[in-house]
Amino acid sequence: MKNEIITITTEFIRLDALLKLGGALDTGGQAKFVIQNGEVEVNGEVCTMRGKKMRDGDYAKYNGGRYTVKVEE
């Protein structure tokens, strides 16, 4: 399983933006589609909210990859 650490400098990042930034998908539109289809897990549970706020330590799993948020102060 691919494990990406996504470092941000803000309090949170939206789930769709996290997947795009992590390279899981090429566009926000693709991210919206797979999230709304129930193909993405957040912290171990299926999440269909593309605007879900992902904070430090949260992670998303999609298509064999894990994308973990790290907030850099």
mmCIF file of N, CA, C and O in Angstrom:
data_model
loop_
_atom_site.group_PDB
_atom_site.id
_atom_site.type_symbol
_atom_site.label_atom_id
_atom_site.label_comp_id
_atom_site.label_asym_id
_atom_site.label_seq_id
_atom_site.Cartn_x
_atom_site.Cartn_y
_atom_site.Cartn_z
ATOM 1 N N MET A 1 0.840 -1.192 0.000
ATOM 2 C CA MET A 1 0.000 0.000 0.000
ATOM 3 C C MET A 1 0.879 1.248 0.000
ATOM 4 O O MET A 1 1.820 1.348 0.774
ATOM 5 N N LYS A 2 0.553 2.148 -0.885
ATOM 6 C CA LYS A 2 1.261 3.422 -0.962
ATOM 7 C C LYS A 2 0.818 4.283 0.220
ATOM 8 O O LYS A 2 -0.360 4.389 0.510
ATOM 9 N N ASN A 3 1.773 4.891 0.932
ATOM 10 C CA ASN A 3 1.440 5.743 2.067
ATOM 11 C C ASN A 3 2.043 7.120 1.847
ATOM 12 O O ASN A 3 3.253 7.278 1.908
ATOM 13 N N GLU A 4 1.189 8.093 1.550
ATOM 14 C CA GLU A 4 1.639 9.457 1.290
ATOM 15 C C GLU A 4 1.342 10.333 2.496
ATOM 16 O O GLU A 4 0.241 10.286 3.037
ATOM 17 N N ILE A 5 2.327 11.140 2.899
ATOM 18 C CA ILE A 5 2.112 12.149 3.931
ATOM 19 C C ILE A 5 1.909 13.470 3.199
ATOM 20 O O ILE A 5 2.784 13.905 2.448
ATOM 21 N N ILE A 6 0.746 14.083 3.385
ATOM 22 C CA ILE A 6 0.439 15.349 2.731
ATOM 23 C C ILE A 6 0.594 16.455 3.767
ATOM 24 O O ILE A 6 -0.169 16.525 4.730
ATOM 25 N N THR A 7 1.602 17.294 3.578
ATOM 26 C CA THR A 7 1.883 18.369 4.531
ATOM 27 C C THR A 7 1.162 19.639 4.102
ATOM 28 O O THR A 7 1.269 20.064 2.957
ATOM 29 N N ILE A 8 0.418 20.217 5.034
ATOM 30 C CA ILE A 8 -0.293 21.466 4.769
ATOM 31 C C ILE A 8 0.104 22.511 5.812
ATOM 32 O O ILE A 8 0.615 22.160 6.874
ATOM 33 N N THR A 9 -0.135 23.772 5.502
ATOM 34 C CA THR A 9 0.206 24.844 6.443
ATOM 35 C C THR A 9 -1.046 25.540 6.963
ATOM 36 O O THR A 9 -0.952 26.555 7.648
ATOM 37 N N THR A 10 -2.212 24.996 6.638
ATOM 38 C CA THR A 10 -3.483 25.526 7.124
ATOM 39 C C THR A 10 -4.058 24.560 8.154
ATOM 40 O O THR A 10 -3.513 23.473 8.365
ATOM 41 N N GLU A 11 -5.168 24.944 8.768
ATOM 42 C CA GLU A 11 -5.783 24.123 9.809
ATOM 43 C C GLU A 11 -6.331 22.816 9.262
ATOM 44 O O GLU A 11 -6.319 21.788 9.934
ATOM 45 N N PHE A 12 -6.840 22.847 8.018
ATOM 46 C CA PHE A 12 -7.441 21.657 7.415
ATOM 47 C C PHE A 12 -7.333 21.734 5.900
ATOM 48 O O PHE A 12 -6.999 22.763 5.332
ATOM 49 N N ILE A 13 -7.627 20.584 5.252
ATOM 50 C CA ILE A 13 -7.725 20.513 3.793
ATOM 51 C C ILE A 13 -8.968 19.694 3.484
ATOM 52 O O ILE A 13 -9.290 18.752 4.224
ATOM 53 N N ARG A 14 -9.683 20.066 2.436
ATOM 54 C CA ARG A 14 -10.869 19.297 2.052
ATOM 55 C C ARG A 14 -10.451 17.946 1.494
ATOM 56 O O ARG A 14 -9.395 17.805 0.888
ATOM 57 N N LEU A 15 -11.305 16.949 1.699
ATOM 58 C CA LEU A 15 -11.011 15.586 1.257
ATOM 59 C C LEU A 15 -10.719 15.521 -0.237
ATOM 60 O O LEU A 15 -9.741 14.886 -0.644
ATOM 61 N N ASP A 16 -11.522 16.189 -1.069
ATOM 62 C CA ASP A 16 -11.277 16.127 -2.511
ATOM 63 C C ASP A 16 -9.930 16.736 -2.879
ATOM 64 O O ASP A 16 -9.195 16.211 -3.707
ATOM 65 N N ALA A 17 -9.568 17.830 -2.203
ATOM 66 C CA ALA A 17 -8.271 18.470 -2.460
ATOM 67 C C ALA A 17 -7.114 17.590 -1.992
ATOM 68 O O ALA A 17 -6.060 17.534 -2.631
ATOM 69 N N LEU A 18 -7.308 16.881 -0.895
ATOM 70 C CA LEU A 18 -6.279 15.977 -0.377
ATOM 71 C C LEU A 18 -5.958 14.881 -1.385
ATOM 72 O O LEU A 18 -4.792 14.603 -1.670
ATOM 73 N N LEU A 19 -6.998 14.271 -1.946
ATOM 74 C CA LEU A 19 -6.789 13.193 -2.918
ATOM 75 C C LEU A 19 -6.096 13.713 -4.177
ATOM 76 O O LEU A 19 -5.222 13.057 -4.735
ATOM 77 N N LYS A 20 -6.470 14.892 -4.609
ATOM 78 C CA LYS A 20 -5.846 15.494 -5.788
ATOM 79 C C LYS A 20 -4.380 15.835 -5.497
ATOM 80 O O LYS A 20 -3.489 15.503 -6.270
ATOM 81 N N LEU A 21 -4.140 16.482 -4.362
ATOM 82 C CA LEU A 21 -2.775 16.867 -3.988
ATOM 83 C C LEU A 21 -1.884 15.637 -3.789
ATOM 84 O O LEU A 21 -0.710 15.653 -4.143
ATOM 85 N N GLY A 22 -2.475 14.576 -3.271
ATOM 86 C CA GLY A 22 -1.720 13.353 -3.034
ATOM 87 C C GLY A 22 -1.447 12.547 -4.296
ATOM 88 O O GLY A 22 -0.718 11.564 -4.269
ATOM 89 N N GLY A 23 -2.052 12.961 -5.410
ATOM 90 C CA GLY A 23 -1.810 12.271 -6.671
ATOM 91 C C GLY A 23 -2.688 11.055 -6.891
ATOM 92 O O GLY A 23 -2.468 10.288 -7.830
ATOM 93 N N ALA A 24 -3.697 10.874 -6.032
ATOM 94 C CA ALA A 24 -4.599 9.725 -6.195
ATOM 95 C C ALA A 24 -5.442 9.879 -7.457
ATOM 96 O O ALA A 24 -5.771 8.899 -8.117
ATOM 97 N N LEU A 25 -5.782 11.135 -7.772
ATOM 98 C CA LEU A 25 -6.609 11.443 -8.935
ATOM 99 C C LEU A 25 -6.073 12.708 -9.600
ATOM 100 O O LEU A 25 -5.412 13.514 -8.956
ATOM 101 N N ASP A 26 -6.377 12.869 -10.867
ATOM 102 C CA ASP A 26 -5.846 14.008 -11.612
ATOM 103 C C ASP A 26 -6.621 15.301 -11.406
ATOM 104 O O ASP A 26 -6.055 16.385 -11.481
ATOM 105 N N THR A 27 -7.928 15.190 -11.179
ATOM 106 C CA THR A 27 -8.750 16.395 -11.077
ATOM 107 C C THR A 27 -9.677 16.339 -9.876
ATOM 108 O O THR A 27 -9.975 15.265 -9.344
ATOM 109 N N GLY A 28 -10.138 17.512 -9.481
ATOM 110 C CA GLY A 28 -11.118 17.589 -8.409
ATOM 111 C C GLY A 28 -12.420 16.922 -8.792
ATOM 112 O O GLY A 28 -13.117 16.365 -7.950
ATOM 113 N N GLY A 29 -12.768 16.976 -10.083
ATOM 114 C CA GLY A 29 -13.988 16.331 -10.562
ATOM 115 C C GLY A 29 -13.939 14.823 -10.390
ATOM 116 O O GLY A 29 -14.932 14.198 -10.003
ATOM 117 N N GLN A 30 -12.785 14.236 -10.676
ATOM 118 C CA GLN A 30 -12.622 12.793 -10.471
ATOM 119 C C GLN A 30 -12.725 12.462 -8.985
ATOM 120 O O GLN A 30 -13.340 11.465 -8.601
ATOM 121 N N ALA A 31 -12.115 13.304 -8.159
ATOM 122 C CA ALA A 31 -12.159 13.089 -6.708
ATOM 123 C C ALA A 31 -13.604 13.138 -6.214
ATOM 124 O O ALA A 31 -14.037 12.288 -5.434
ATOM 125 N N LYS A 32 -14.364 14.136 -6.674
ATOM 126 C CA LYS A 32 -15.777 14.269 -6.303
ATOM 127 C C LYS A 32 -16.536 12.988 -6.650
ATOM 128 O O LYS A 32 -17.315 12.475 -5.842
ATOM 129 N N PHE A 33 -16.303 12.460 -7.833
ATOM 130 C CA PHE A 33 -17.004 11.276 -8.307
ATOM 131 C C PHE A 33 -16.723 10.061 -7.417
ATOM 132 O O PHE A 33 -17.651 9.380 -6.980
ATOM 133 N N VAL A 34 -15.453 9.769 -7.151
ATOM 134 C CA VAL A 34 -15.138 8.568 -6.357
ATOM 135 C C VAL A 34 -15.568 8.717 -4.903
ATOM 136 O O VAL A 34 -15.967 7.742 -4.272
ATOM 137 N N ILE A 35 -15.531 9.947 -4.377
ATOM 138 C CA ILE A 35 -15.991 10.177 -3.000
ATOM 139 C C ILE A 35 -17.499 9.940 -2.919
ATOM 140 O O ILE A 35 -17.974 9.205 -2.055
ATOM 141 N N GLN A 36 -18.244 10.545 -3.836
ATOM 142 C CA GLN A 36 -19.702 10.395 -3.810
ATOM 143 C C GLN A 36 -20.141 8.964 -4.118
ATOM 144 O O GLN A 36 -21.222 8.549 -3.716
ATOM 145 N N ASN A 37 -19.292 8.201 -4.788
ATOM 146 C CA ASN A 37 -19.572 6.785 -5.071
ATOM 147 C C ASN A 37 -19.281 5.877 -3.882
ATOM 148 O O ASN A 37 -19.482 4.674 -3.968
ATOM 149 N N GLY A 38 -18.735 6.426 -2.811
ATOM 150 C CA GLY A 38 -18.433 5.626 -1.625
ATOM 151 C C GLY A 38 -17.162 4.806 -1.747
ATOM 152 O O GLY A 38 -17.000 3.803 -1.071
ATOM 153 N N GLU A 39 -16.227 5.250 -2.593
ATOM 154 C CA GLU A 39 -14.986 4.505 -2.817
ATOM 155 C C GLU A 39 -13.843 4.957 -1.914
ATOM 156 O O GLU A 39 -12.748 4.410 -1.985
ATOM 157 N N VAL A 40 -14.079 5.955 -1.058
ATOM 158 C CA VAL A 40 -13.020 6.523 -0.222
ATOM 159 C C VAL A 40 -13.346 6.303 1.248
ATOM 160 O O VAL A 40 -14.482 6.509 1.681
ATOM 161 N N GLU A 41 -12.336 5.875 2.009
ATOM 162 C CA GLU A 41 -12.475 5.742 3.460
ATOM 163 C C GLU A 41 -11.724 6.869 4.137
ATOM 164 O O GLU A 41 -10.625 7.218 3.718
ATOM 165 N N VAL A 42 -12.327 7.421 5.184
ATOM 166 C CA VAL A 42 -11.666 8.436 6.008
ATOM 167 C C VAL A 42 -11.596 7.883 7.424
ATOM 168 O O VAL A 42 -12.623 7.545 8.012
ATOM 169 N N ASN A 43 -10.378 7.770 7.939
ATOM 170 C CA ASN A 43 -10.156 7.252 9.294
ATOM 171 C C ASN A 43 -10.892 5.922 9.514
ATOM 172 O O ASN A 43 -11.456 5.675 10.564
ATOM 173 N N GLY A 44 -10.892 5.084 8.466
ATOM 174 C CA GLY A 44 -11.441 3.739 8.587
ATOM 175 C C GLY A 44 -12.907 3.579 8.248
ATOM 176 O O GLY A 44 -13.437 2.479 8.319
ATOM 177 N N GLU A 45 -13.601 4.686 7.895
ATOM 178 C CA GLU A 45 -15.020 4.600 7.557
ATOM 179 C C GLU A 45 -15.274 5.226 6.197
ATOM 180 O O GLU A 45 -14.670 6.234 5.852
ATOM 181 N N VAL A 46 -16.208 4.644 5.437
ATOM 182 C CA VAL A 46 -16.565 5.206 4.133
ATOM 183 C C VAL A 46 -17.090 6.626 4.332
ATOM 184 O O VAL A 46 -17.880 6.888 5.234
ATOM 185 N N CYS A 47 -16.620 7.545 3.499
ATOM 186 C CA CYS A 47 -17.046 8.943 3.571
ATOM 187 C C CYS A 47 -17.499 9.391 2.191
ATOM 188 O O CYS A 47 -16.784 9.201 1.207
ATOM 189 N N THR A 48 -18.691 9.981 2.112
ATOM 190 C CA THR A 48 -19.208 10.459 0.831
ATOM 191 C C THR A 48 -19.286 11.990 0.782
ATOM 192 O O THR A 48 -19.873 12.552 -0.128
ATOM 193 N N MET A 49 -18.676 12.658 1.757
ATOM 194 C CA MET A 49 -18.671 14.128 1.789
ATOM 195 C C MET A 49 -17.358 14.648 1.209
ATOM 196 O O MET A 49 -16.321 14.558 1.862
ATOM 197 N N ARG A 50 -17.407 15.200 0.002
ATOM 198 C CA ARG A 50 -16.166 15.648 -0.628
ATOM 199 C C ARG A 50 -15.575 16.851 0.090
ATOM 200 O O ARG A 50 -14.382 17.080 0.041
ATOM 201 N N GLY A 51 -16.408 17.625 0.785
ATOM 202 C CA GLY A 51 -15.915 18.802 1.499
ATOM 203 C C GLY A 51 -15.476 18.497 2.920
ATOM 204 O O GLY A 51 -15.183 19.413 3.689
ATOM 205 N N LYS A 52 -15.396 17.225 3.277
ATOM 206 C CA LYS A 52 -14.980 16.808 4.628
ATOM 207 C C LYS A 52 -13.663 17.475 4.982
ATOM 208 O O LYS A 52 -12.705 17.450 4.216
ATOM 209 N N LYS A 53 -13.613 18.100 6.144
ATOM 210 C CA LYS A 53 -12.388 18.782 6.581
ATOM 211 C C LYS A 53 -11.438 17.763 7.177
ATOM 212 O O LYS A 53 -11.741 17.099 8.163
ATOM 213 N N MET A 54 -10.286 17.647 6.554
ATOM 214 C CA MET A 54 -9.259 16.711 6.996
ATOM 215 C C MET A 54 -8.221 17.482 7.805
ATOM 216 O O MET A 54 -7.622 18.422 7.304
ATOM 217 N N ARG A 55 -8.040 17.073 9.054
ATOM 218 C CA ARG A 55 -7.123 17.780 9.955
ATOM 219 C C ARG A 55 -5.907 16.916 10.278
ATOM 220 O O ARG A 55 -5.833 15.773 9.864
ATOM 221 N N ASP A 56 -4.978 17.475 11.031
ATOM 222 C CA ASP A 56 -3.729 16.795 11.368
ATOM 223 C C ASP A 56 -3.984 15.387 11.891
ATOM 224 O O ASP A 56 -4.774 15.197 12.817
ATOM 225 N N GLY A 57 -3.358 14.397 11.260
ATOM 226 C CA GLY A 57 -3.485 13.008 11.691
ATOM 227 C C GLY A 57 -4.594 12.240 10.995
ATOM 228 O O GLY A 57 -4.622 11.010 11.058
ATOM 229 N N ASP A 58 -5.531 12.942 10.364
ATOM 230 C CA ASP A 58 -6.585 12.256 9.615
ATOM 231 C C ASP A 58 -5.981 11.591 8.380
ATOM 232 O O ASP A 58 -4.973 12.058 7.851
ATOM 233 N N TYR A 59 -6.613 10.521 7.917
ATOM 234 C CA TYR A 59 -6.133 9.869 6.695
ATOM 235 C C TYR A 59 -7.296 9.406 5.835
ATOM 236 O O TYR A 59 -8.394 9.168 6.319
ATOM 237 N N ALA A 60 -7.023 9.345 4.549
ATOM 238 C CA ALA A 60 -7.998 8.826 3.586
ATOM 239 C C ALA A 60 -7.366 7.638 2.880
ATOM 240 O O ALA A 60 -6.154 7.641 2.612
ATOM 241 N N LYS A 61 -8.183 6.635 2.573
ATOM 242 C CA LYS A 61 -7.718 5.481 1.799
ATOM 243 C C LYS A 61 -8.522 5.420 0.509
ATOM 244 O O LYS A 61 -9.748 5.530 0.529
ATOM 245 N N TYR A 62 -7.801 5.248 -0.600
ATOM 246 C CA TYR A 62 -8.453 5.111 -1.890
ATOM 247 C C TYR A 62 -7.564 4.310 -2.823
ATOM 248 O O TYR A 62 -6.364 4.595 -2.932
ATOM 249 N N ASN A 63 -8.109 3.304 -3.466
ATOM 250 C CA ASN A 63 -7.432 2.554 -4.524
ATOM 251 C C ASN A 63 -6.036 2.064 -4.113
ATOM 252 O O ASN A 63 -5.078 2.202 -4.865
ATOM 253 N N GLY A 64 -5.942 1.515 -2.915
ATOM 254 C CA GLY A 64 -4.667 0.964 -2.455
ATOM 255 C C GLY A 64 -3.690 1.982 -1.910
ATOM 256 O O GLY A 64 -2.572 1.643 -1.546
ATOM 257 N N GLY A 65 -4.092 3.234 -1.826
ATOM 258 C CA GLY A 65 -3.211 4.268 -1.273
ATOM 259 C C GLY A 65 -3.771 4.839 0.011
ATOM 260 O O GLY A 65 -4.981 4.838 0.238
ATOM 261 N N ARG A 66 -2.883 5.305 0.863
ATOM 262 C CA ARG A 66 -3.272 5.957 2.118
ATOM 263 C C ARG A 66 -2.655 7.349 2.115
ATOM 264 O O ARG A 66 -1.451 7.493 1.866
ATOM 265 N N TYR A 67 -3.471 8.347 2.412
ATOM 266 C CA TYR A 67 -3.055 9.744 2.336
ATOM 267 C C TYR A 67 -3.303 10.388 3.695
ATOM 268 O O TYR A 67 -4.443 10.584 4.099
ATOM 269 N N THR A 68 -2.219 10.678 4.405
ATOM 270 C CA THR A 68 -2.305 11.179 5.773
ATOM 271 C C THR A 68 -1.970 12.668 5.813
ATOM 272 O O THR A 68 -1.004 13.110 5.197
ATOM 273 N N VAL A 69 -2.780 13.418 6.577
ATOM 274 C CA VAL A 69 -2.586 14.864 6.697
ATOM 275 C C VAL A 69 -1.594 15.159 7.806
ATOM 276 O O VAL A 69 -1.718 14.639 8.920
ATOM 277 N N LYS A 70 -0.626 16.021 7.493
ATOM 278 C CA LYS A 70 0.309 16.516 8.520
ATOM 279 C C LYS A 70 0.290 18.032 8.436
ATOM 280 O O LYS A 70 0.564 18.619 7.382
ATOM 281 N N VAL A 71 -0.053 18.690 9.551
ATOM 282 C CA VAL A 71 -0.080 20.150 9.588
ATOM 283 C C VAL A 71 1.277 20.641 10.059
ATOM 284 O O VAL A 71 1.765 20.222 11.096
ATOM 285 N N GLU A 72 1.876 21.504 9.256
ATOM 286 C CA GLU A 72 3.162 22.095 9.607
ATOM 287 C C GLU A 72 2.907 23.503 10.099
ATOM 288 O O GLU A 72 2.301 24.308 9.400
ATOM 289 N N GLU A 73 3.325 23.779 11.306
ATOM 290 C CA GLU A 73 3.061 25.102 11.898
ATOM 291 C C GLU A 73 4.053 26.135 11.408
ATOM 292 O O GLU A 73 5.148 25.849 11.075
#
